[in-house]
Amino acid sequence: MREQHHDEEVELKWAAIERLPTWDRLHTSLPLHANAIHPLEPVDVRRLGAADRRELVHTLITDIHEDNLRLLRHQRRRMDRVGVRQPTVEVRWRNLHVDAECQVVDGKPLPTLLNSAISTFSLLTTMLGFNRNQERIHILKDVTGILKPSRMTLLLGPPGCGKTTLLLALAGKLNKSLKVTGEIDYNGVKLQDFVPEKTSAYIGQYDLHVPEMTVRETLDFSARFQGVGSRAEIMKEVIRREKEAGIIPDPNIDTYMKAISVDGLERSMQTDYIMKIMGLDICADVLVGDAMRRGISGGEKKRLTTGEMIVGPSKALFMDEISTGLDSSTTFQIVSCLQQLAHISESTILVSLLQPAPETYQLFDDIILMAEGQIVYHGPKSCIMSFFESCGFKCPGRKGDADFLQEVLSKKDQRQYWSRTEEGYNFVTVDQFCDKFKASQSGQNLAGELSKPYDESKGHKNALSFSIYSLSKWDLVKACFARELLLMKRNAFIYITKAIQLGLIAAITGTVFLRTHMGVDRIHANYYMSSLFYALLLLMVNGFPELAMAINRLPVFYKQRDYYFYPAWAYAIPSFILKIPVSLVESVAWTSISYYLIGYTPEASRFFSQLLILFLIHTVTLSKFRCVASYCQTMVVASICGTLTFLVMLLFGGFIIPRALLPNWLKWGFWLSPLSYGEIGLTGNEFLAPRWLEVHFGIRSMT
């Protein structure tokens, strides 16, 4: 009886939700947790708290393998019931060649005068473009293939065979310096006609993350920048058709699907879902860390790297060595979730693994085997062993299939797998394997599929992304502001220490140039001038820590910029604006302590003028060091260049060498140094005061 009353109450409240306008209905749901006795009130999924999100995900997924499969099937069944199709991506490439121009470096000769002269002359001719000793290296050689939706493909091959280059080429992320020929298209559309970086997701081998952020924050910001893709439009169509058909969905599934379809949220339910299936929920609020900061383990970082990209809406995933640092059980769990994602959500997935375990190998549908920049086999997993048996090689029962496939191409290991003992063994080269594959049934099937044009009726209008960024310009700036503010809070100790340091040095400086020991005369004017120069010098040197912090963040910035998370300007503007309060606090700390200790002109207007000048100099210095860091990109080079630029500013500042003593052909440097303007402003502010004008006129009357 209680259950019947419960169901009637749910139906009544769901009917109330159905009467809402479409936009409100898209964001309103009726969540029920596993132990609920009474239904909860209708909630706005945009305002779900952290506890509500975690509780819902825990209700939906208790056992990762079984419950994740059930969740994906529920979503698929809900869409199929009202006839809504998911966007799918089919990737094709034909006759793909990738070459690199490399500089040939000769061995270092004996250090004789003749060899030194020859080396110098060769270097000069190379710089002038007369002697370019270069050689072209073929990374990929005429590779052809196809990746279909709902299929998960394993990319196998020894190191250096071109796996990473192929993945980068398919994801549209190849270095511009490489020479690429051939065709790559998604759903029949060439790479140049849409934005492949937003349509697909490439998961690299390197774990580049901000060490001061937690796992949850890293995934939340990634989800925020990547957006929700076509989820919002699909969900809108689903609820419209369900209303017409009078269908009441499962409350928890409805809440989850609506929550992951909301764009621009600071905290996303998709983050909790990805953390759950990747096994990161146990370290969700732990800092990522690095070599100097304690954080998550290496395996957790690798899973975070994978989760950072699959948290987005991409339907084509290219994963490069995602099992590095993971045990076989964790790798199996992750690949199993990816298999469910491919089969049920119709994603297109290509995964590169070096030595997968047998149980992990069995999860894949297709195999691409590469060697020496060529594709030796590309087809169903079930046919690959028969192909090699037709070539005369058989995998023994004691050997795993993946290990056999990589060793059978090696000159060192191939002989042990030769099965035609009645025939003499001759080493079969990669080129011979490629020729045999093209003549085989699998090779002919592949050629037949590629010869047929893509069926556009299978495509979806939202399958490909034609916009570079998922958020508007204002939302991009807001997201970057939020992240920069978070990082400043995590590094608050540095900024507080710098402010206290300046305050202490200001007190010491004030006792050195104490006002009771200095008068308002021509001799002590030099002391006042020196103290002003020292203040400028100290505030400029105080900006050096910005160099190290900017260098440490560059790898993550370049990675996320290349993934089109945000443009460079959206990253730079918050970095500049949020450092303004830092410059203000440090300038106030210096000026408020030293001004009256030293005994500058006791006028409020001149006090604030000096404060403004020091604030501007500090702001310019921080920006200069960030600029040096962005150009030099490594700590060693940036330290040298930062010191050099500081010395140049010091040399042309007009204090060490007065402008009048500079050679005519170097006087332009005086006006390029920020130190010059700071000195002019501070000395004018102090020595144009009435008390110094009296001294000035007194000196003139005496002379």
GROMACS .gro file of C-alpha atoms in nm, residues 40-352:
model
  313
   40LEU     CA    1   1.229   1.427  -0.300
   41GLU     CA    2   1.094   1.758  -0.412
   42PRO     CA    3   1.164   1.861  -0.774
   43VAL     CA    4   1.514   2.007  -0.793
   44ASP     CA    5   1.707   2.221  -1.036
   45VAL     CA    6   1.993   2.000  -1.156
   46ARG     CA    7   2.211   2.310  -1.198
   47ARG     CA    8   2.204   2.361  -0.821
   48LEU     CA    9   2.277   2.011  -0.701
   49GLY     CA   10   2.526   2.016  -0.415
   50ALA     CA   11   2.843   1.809  -0.394
   51ALA     CA   12   2.679   1.563  -0.153
   52ASP     CA   13   2.376   1.523  -0.380
   53ARG     CA   14   2.595   1.454  -0.684
   54ARG     CA   15   2.806   1.197  -0.501
   55GLU     CA   16   2.498   1.026  -0.356
   56LEU     CA   17   2.332   0.999  -0.696
   57VAL     CA   18   2.644   0.861  -0.866
   58HIS     CA   19   2.693   0.614  -0.581
   59THR     CA   20   2.330   0.504  -0.620
   60LEU     CA   21   2.374   0.454  -0.994
   61ILE     CA   22   2.718   0.289  -0.978
   62THR     CA   23   2.814   0.060  -0.692
   63ASP     CA   24   2.994  -0.211  -0.887
   64ILE     CA   25   3.192  -0.033  -1.157
   65HIS     CA   26   3.174  -0.300  -1.426
   66GLU     CA   27   2.813  -0.413  -1.391
   67ASP     CA   28   2.648  -0.087  -1.283
   68ASN     CA   29   2.827   0.124  -1.542
   69LEU     CA   30   2.706  -0.115  -1.811
   70ARG     CA   31   2.354  -0.091  -1.670
   71LEU     CA   32   2.367   0.291  -1.662
   72LEU     CA   33   2.484   0.317  -2.023
   73ARG     CA   34   2.216   0.070  -2.134
   74HIS     CA   35   1.946   0.269  -1.953
   75GLN     CA   36   2.055   0.585  -2.132
   76ARG     CA   37   2.067   0.408  -2.468
   77ARG     CA   38   1.727   0.244  -2.411
   78ARG     CA   39   1.571   0.577  -2.315
   79MET     CA   40   1.693   0.738  -2.636
   80ASP     CA   41   1.598   0.443  -2.857
   81ARG     CA   42   1.249   0.434  -2.707
   82VAL     CA   43   1.172   0.780  -2.848
   83GLY     CA   44   1.379   0.738  -3.165
   84VAL     CA   45   1.665   0.979  -3.087
   85ARG     CA   46   2.000   0.884  -3.239
   86GLN     CA   47   2.338   0.961  -3.087
   87PRO     CA   48   2.602   1.135  -3.300
   88THR     CA   49   2.868   0.897  -3.430
   89VAL     CA   50   3.207   0.951  -3.592
   90GLU     CA   51   3.371   0.736  -3.860
   91VAL     CA   52   3.738   0.812  -3.926
   92ARG     CA   53   3.908   0.722  -4.254
   93TRP     CA   54   4.261   0.781  -4.376
   94ARG     CA   55   4.406   0.701  -4.718
   95ASN     CA   56   4.768   0.692  -4.838
   96LEU     CA   57   4.887   0.884  -4.535
   97HIS     CA   58   5.255   0.981  -4.540
   98VAL     CA   59   5.430   1.173  -4.261
   99ASP     CA   60   5.789   1.285  -4.313
  100ALA     CA   61   6.028   1.488  -4.099
  101GLU     CA   62   6.322   1.701  -4.207
  102CYS     CA   63   6.608   1.637  -3.963
  103GLN     CA   64   6.939   1.814  -3.926
  104VAL     CA   65   7.235   1.579  -3.972
  105VAL     CA   66   7.491   1.634  -3.698
  106ASP     CA   67   7.845   1.510  -3.759
  107GLY     CA   68   8.057   1.367  -3.481
  108LYS     CA   69   8.271   1.615  -3.290
  109PRO     CA   70   8.625   1.622  -3.439
  110LEU     CA   71   8.949   1.658  -3.249
  111PRO     CA   72   8.984   2.008  -3.102
  112THR     CA   73   9.255   2.135  -3.336
  113LEU     CA   74   9.280   2.487  -3.478
  114LEU     CA   75   9.199   2.361  -3.828
  115ASN     CA   76   8.894   2.163  -3.717
  116SER     CA   77   8.769   2.457  -3.509
  117ALA     CA   78   8.800   2.690  -3.807
  118ILE     CA   79   8.618   2.440  -4.032
  119SER     CA   80   8.338   2.392  -3.776
  120THR     CA   81   8.293   2.768  -3.739
  121PHE     CA   82   8.283   2.818  -4.115
  122SER     CA   83   8.031   2.533  -4.154
  123LEU     CA   84   7.813   2.683  -3.881
  124LEU     CA   85   7.814   3.024  -4.050
  125THR     CA   86   7.724   2.880  -4.391
  126THR     CA   87   7.441   2.680  -4.231
  127MET     CA   88   7.305   2.990  -4.059
  128LEU     CA   89   7.313   3.178  -4.390
  129GLY     CA   90   7.129   2.894  -4.561
  130PHE     CA   91   7.406   2.781  -4.795
  131ASN     CA   92   7.487   2.447  -4.634
  132ARG     CA   93   7.175   2.274  -4.505
  133ASN     CA   94   7.282   1.919  -4.428
  134GLN     CA   95   6.936   1.770  -4.376
  135GLU     CA   96   6.782   1.432  -4.424
  136ARG     CA   97   6.418   1.329  -4.459
  137ILE     CA   98   6.291   1.059  -4.224
  138HIS     CA   99   5.976   0.867  -4.314
  139ILE     CA  100   5.763   0.824  -4.002
  140LEU     CA  101   5.447   0.690  -4.167
  141LYS     CA  102   5.463   0.526  -4.508
  142ASP     CA  103   5.144   0.503  -4.713
  143VAL     CA  104   4.909   0.391  -4.433
  144THR     CA  105   4.538   0.340  -4.497
  145GLY     CA  106   4.258   0.245  -4.262
  146ILE     CA  107   3.915   0.305  -4.115
  147LEU     CA  108   3.774   0.336  -3.763
  148LYS     CA  109   3.404   0.268  -3.722
  149PRO     CA  110   3.161   0.370  -3.446
  150SER     CA  111   3.080   0.114  -3.176
  151ARG     CA  112   3.417  -0.053  -3.235
  152MET     CA  113   3.719  -0.042  -3.007
  153THR     CA  114   4.049  -0.086  -3.187
  154LEU     CA  115   4.385  -0.183  -3.038
  155LEU     CA  116   4.697  -0.026  -3.188
  156LEU     CA  117   4.998  -0.254  -3.145
  157GLY     CA  118   5.359  -0.218  -3.249
  158PRO     CA  119   5.713  -0.190  -3.116
  159PRO     CA  120   5.843   0.148  -2.993
  160GLY     CA  121   5.937   0.381  -3.276
  161CYS     CA  122   5.700   0.227  -3.530
  162GLY     CA  123   5.485   0.542  -3.566
  163LYS     CA  124   5.193   0.470  -3.331
  164THR     CA  125   5.199   0.813  -3.164
  165THR     CA  126   5.236   0.989  -3.498
  166LEU     CA  127   4.934   0.804  -3.637
  167LEU     CA  128   4.725   0.894  -3.332
  168LEU     CA  129   4.829   1.259  -3.353
  169ALA     CA  130   4.758   1.267  -3.726
  170LEU     CA  131   4.409   1.127  -3.681
  171ALA     CA  132   4.338   1.373  -3.398
  172GLY     CA  133   4.462   1.667  -3.608
  173LYS     CA  134   4.744   1.749  -3.365
  174LEU     CA  135   5.056   1.686  -3.572
  175ASN     CA  136   5.341   1.933  -3.549
  176LYS     CA  137   5.325   2.189  -3.830
  177SER     CA  138   5.690   2.127  -3.917
  178LEU     CA  139   5.610   1.774  -4.038
  179LYS     CA  140   5.526   1.715  -4.402
  180VAL     CA  141   5.192   1.535  -4.432
  181THR     CA  142   5.036   1.396  -4.747
  182GLY     CA  143   4.726   1.185  -4.791
  183GLU     CA  144   4.365   1.221  -4.679
  184ILE     CA  145   4.198   1.206  -4.339
  185ASP     CA  146   3.826   1.260  -4.298
  186TYR     CA  147   3.558   1.231  -4.031
  187ASN     CA  148   3.216   1.126  -4.161
  188GLY     CA  149   3.333   1.215  -4.511
  189VAL     CA  150   3.444   1.567  -4.408
  190LYS     CA  151   3.812   1.657  -4.444
  191LEU     CA  152   4.011   1.777  -4.144
  192GLN     CA  153   4.045   2.127  -4.287
  193ASP     CA  154   3.667   2.178  -4.296
  194PHE     CA  155   3.595   2.139  -3.922
  195VAL     CA  156   3.777   2.144  -3.587
  196PRO     CA  157   3.915   1.792  -3.523
  197GLU     CA  158   4.070   1.897  -3.190
  198LYS     CA  159   3.718   1.954  -3.051
  199THR     CA  160   3.554   1.661  -3.229
  200SER     CA  161   3.807   1.407  -3.101
  201ALA     CA  162   4.014   1.372  -2.787
  202TYR     CA  163   4.380   1.271  -2.780
  203ILE     CA  164   4.514   1.128  -2.454
  204GLY     CA  165   4.892   1.160  -2.454
  205GLN     CA  166   5.163   0.966  -2.275
  206TYR     CA  167   5.272   1.250  -2.049
  207ASP     CA  168   5.087   1.336  -1.728
  208LEU     CA  169   5.076   1.717  -1.736
  209HIS     CA  170   4.862   1.863  -1.458
  210VAL     CA  171   4.867   2.163  -1.226
  211PRO     CA  172   5.016   2.023  -0.902
  212GLU     CA  173   4.833   2.272  -0.678
  213MET     CA  174   4.488   2.151  -0.791
  214THR     CA  175   4.300   1.850  -0.661
  215VAL     CA  176   4.178   1.563  -0.879
  216ARG     CA  177   3.819   1.687  -0.862
  217GLU     CA  178   3.917   2.044  -0.951
  218THR     CA  179   4.126   1.924  -1.246
  219LEU     CA  180   3.835   1.725  -1.389
  220ASP     CA  181   3.581   1.999  -1.314
  221PHE     CA  182   3.781   2.261  -1.502
  222SER     CA  183   3.837   2.022  -1.791
  223ALA     CA  184   3.464   1.946  -1.811
  224ARG     CA  185   3.383   2.316  -1.792
  225PHE     CA  186   3.618   2.409  -2.079
  226GLN     CA  187   3.520   2.115  -2.301
  227GLY     CA  188   3.148   2.181  -2.264
  228VAL     CA  189   2.869   1.928  -2.316
  229GLY     CA  190   2.870   1.914  -2.695
  230SER     CA  191   2.540   1.789  -2.835
  231ARG     CA  192   2.411   1.649  -2.505
  232ALA     CA  193   2.186   1.950  -2.438
  233GLU     CA  194   2.014   1.934  -2.777
  234ILE     CA  195   1.974   1.556  -2.756
  235MET     CA  196   1.826   1.581  -2.407
  236LYS     CA  197   1.589   1.855  -2.518
  237GLU     CA  198   1.464   1.634  -2.802
  238VAL     CA  199   1.431   1.332  -2.572
  239ILE     CA  200   1.212   1.510  -2.314
  240ARG     CA  201   1.000   1.664  -2.590
  241ARG     CA  202   0.926   1.325  -2.744
  242GLU     CA  203   0.872   1.163  -2.402
  243LYS     CA  204   0.613   1.428  -2.320
  244GLU     CA  205   0.431   1.361  -2.648
  245ALA     CA  206   0.437   0.986  -2.584
  246GLY     CA  207   0.342   1.018  -2.215
  247ILE     CA  208   0.654   0.831  -2.099
  248ILE     CA  209   0.781   0.874  -1.742
  249PRO     CA  210   1.158   0.804  -1.724
  250ASP     CA  211   1.349   0.657  -1.434
  251PRO     CA  212   1.398   0.950  -1.190
  252ASN     CA  213   1.765   0.884  -1.117
  253ILE     CA  214   1.855   0.828  -1.484
  254ASP     CA  215   1.664   1.143  -1.577
  255THR     CA  216   1.845   1.347  -1.314
  256TYR     CA  217   2.183   1.217  -1.425
  257MET     CA  218   2.122   1.276  -1.797
  258LYS     CA  219   1.992   1.628  -1.736
  259ALA     CA  220   2.279   1.714  -1.502
  260ILE     CA  221   2.549   1.616  -1.755
  261SER     CA  222   2.369   1.817  -2.026
  262VAL     CA  223   2.405   2.156  -1.853
  263ASP     CA  224   2.680   2.370  -2.001
  264GLY     CA  225   2.922   2.596  -1.812
  265LEU     CA  226   2.876   2.457  -1.460
  266GLU     CA  227   3.162   2.504  -1.216
  267ARG     CA  228   3.096   2.160  -1.066
  268SER     CA  229   2.971   1.887  -1.296
  269MET     CA  230   2.811   1.551  -1.222
  270GLN     CA  231   3.009   1.412  -1.516
  271THR     CA  232   3.318   1.467  -1.300
  272ASP     CA  233   3.180   1.244  -1.023
  273TYR     CA  234   3.088   0.979  -1.280
  274ILE     CA  235   3.434   0.977  -1.442
  275MET     CA  236   3.606   0.965  -1.102
  276LYS     CA  237   3.390   0.667  -1.010
  277ILE     CA  238   3.461   0.457  -1.319
  278MET     CA  239   3.831   0.552  -1.323
  279GLY     CA  240   3.877   0.465  -0.955
  280LEU     CA  241   3.970   0.822  -0.863
  281ASP     CA  242   3.688   0.883  -0.615
  282ILE     CA  243   3.912   0.772  -0.327
  283CYS     CA  244   4.156   1.056  -0.400
  284ALA     CA  245   3.908   1.314  -0.531
  285ASP     CA  246   4.014   1.588  -0.289
  286VAL     CA  247   4.387   1.513  -0.287
  287LEU     CA  248   4.628   1.752  -0.457
  288VAL     CA  249   4.778   1.618  -0.780
  289GLY     CA  250   5.128   1.707  -0.659
  290ASP     CA  251   5.462   1.677  -0.834
  291ALA     CA  252   5.822   1.582  -0.756
  292MET     CA  253   5.838   1.841  -0.475
  293ARG     CA  254   5.478   1.826  -0.349
  294ARG     CA  255   5.319   1.517  -0.207
  295GLY     CA  256   5.015   1.415  -0.409
  296ILE     CA  257   4.850   1.125  -0.587
  297SER     CA  258   5.043   0.823  -0.712
  298GLY     CA  259   5.181   0.775  -1.063
  299GLY     CA  260   4.906   0.532  -1.158
  300GLU     CA  261   4.640   0.775  -1.036
  301LYS     CA  262   4.800   1.052  -1.242
  302LYS     CA  263   4.782   0.831  -1.550
  303ARG     CA  264   4.412   0.764  -1.483
  304LEU     CA  265   4.360   1.137  -1.427
  305THR     CA  266   4.518   1.208  -1.766
  306THR     CA  267   4.268   0.971  -1.927
  307GLY     CA  268   3.974   1.103  -1.727
  308GLU     CA  269   4.062   1.465  -1.805
  309MET     CA  270   3.979   1.407  -2.173
  310ILE     CA  271   3.695   1.153  -2.160
  311VAL     CA  272   3.504   1.382  -1.922
  312GLY     CA  273   3.422   1.586  -2.232
  313PRO     CA  274   3.168   1.511  -2.505
  314SER     CA  275   3.411   1.379  -2.770
  315LYS     CA  276   3.285   1.076  -2.963
  316ALA     CA  277   3.627   0.982  -3.108
  317LEU     CA  278   3.901   0.892  -2.858
  318PHE     CA  279   4.267   0.837  -2.946
  319MET     CA  280   4.459   0.702  -2.647
  320ASP     CA  281   4.837   0.670  -2.643
  321GLU     CA  282   4.987   0.422  -2.394
  322ILE     CA  283   4.724   0.477  -2.125
  323SER     CA  284   4.842   0.172  -1.928
  324THR     CA  285   5.187   0.306  -1.839
  325GLY     CA  286   5.229   0.283  -1.462
  326LEU     CA  287   4.909   0.082  -1.413
  327ASP     CA  288   4.875  -0.275  -1.296
  328SER     CA  289   4.698  -0.525  -1.522
  329SER     CA  290   4.382  -0.528  -1.307
  330THR     CA  291   4.337  -0.149  -1.324
  331THR     CA  292   4.412  -0.149  -1.697
  332PHE     CA  293   4.149  -0.417  -1.750
  333GLN     CA  294   3.893  -0.217  -1.551
  334ILE     CA  295   3.957   0.103  -1.751
  335VAL     CA  296   3.956  -0.072  -2.089
  336SER     CA  297   3.639  -0.257  -1.989
  337CYS     CA  298   3.465   0.076  -1.922
  338LEU     CA  299   3.592   0.206  -2.256
  339GLN     CA  300   3.453  -0.104  -2.427
  340GLN     CA  301   3.111  -0.037  -2.276
  341LEU     CA  302   3.137   0.326  -2.386
  342ALA     CA  303   3.218   0.217  -2.742
  343HIS     CA  304   2.954  -0.053  -2.775
  344ILE     CA  305   2.662   0.124  -2.607
  345SER     CA  306   2.735   0.495  -2.664
  346GLU     CA  307   2.862   0.426  -3.016
  347SER     CA  308   3.196   0.598  -2.960
  348THR     CA  309   3.496   0.546  -3.186
  349ILE     CA  310   3.800   0.445  -2.980
  350LEU     CA  311   4.159   0.371  -3.083
  351VAL     CA  312   4.389   0.267  -2.798
  352SER     CA  313   4.764   0.217  -2.816
   0.00000   0.00000   0.00000
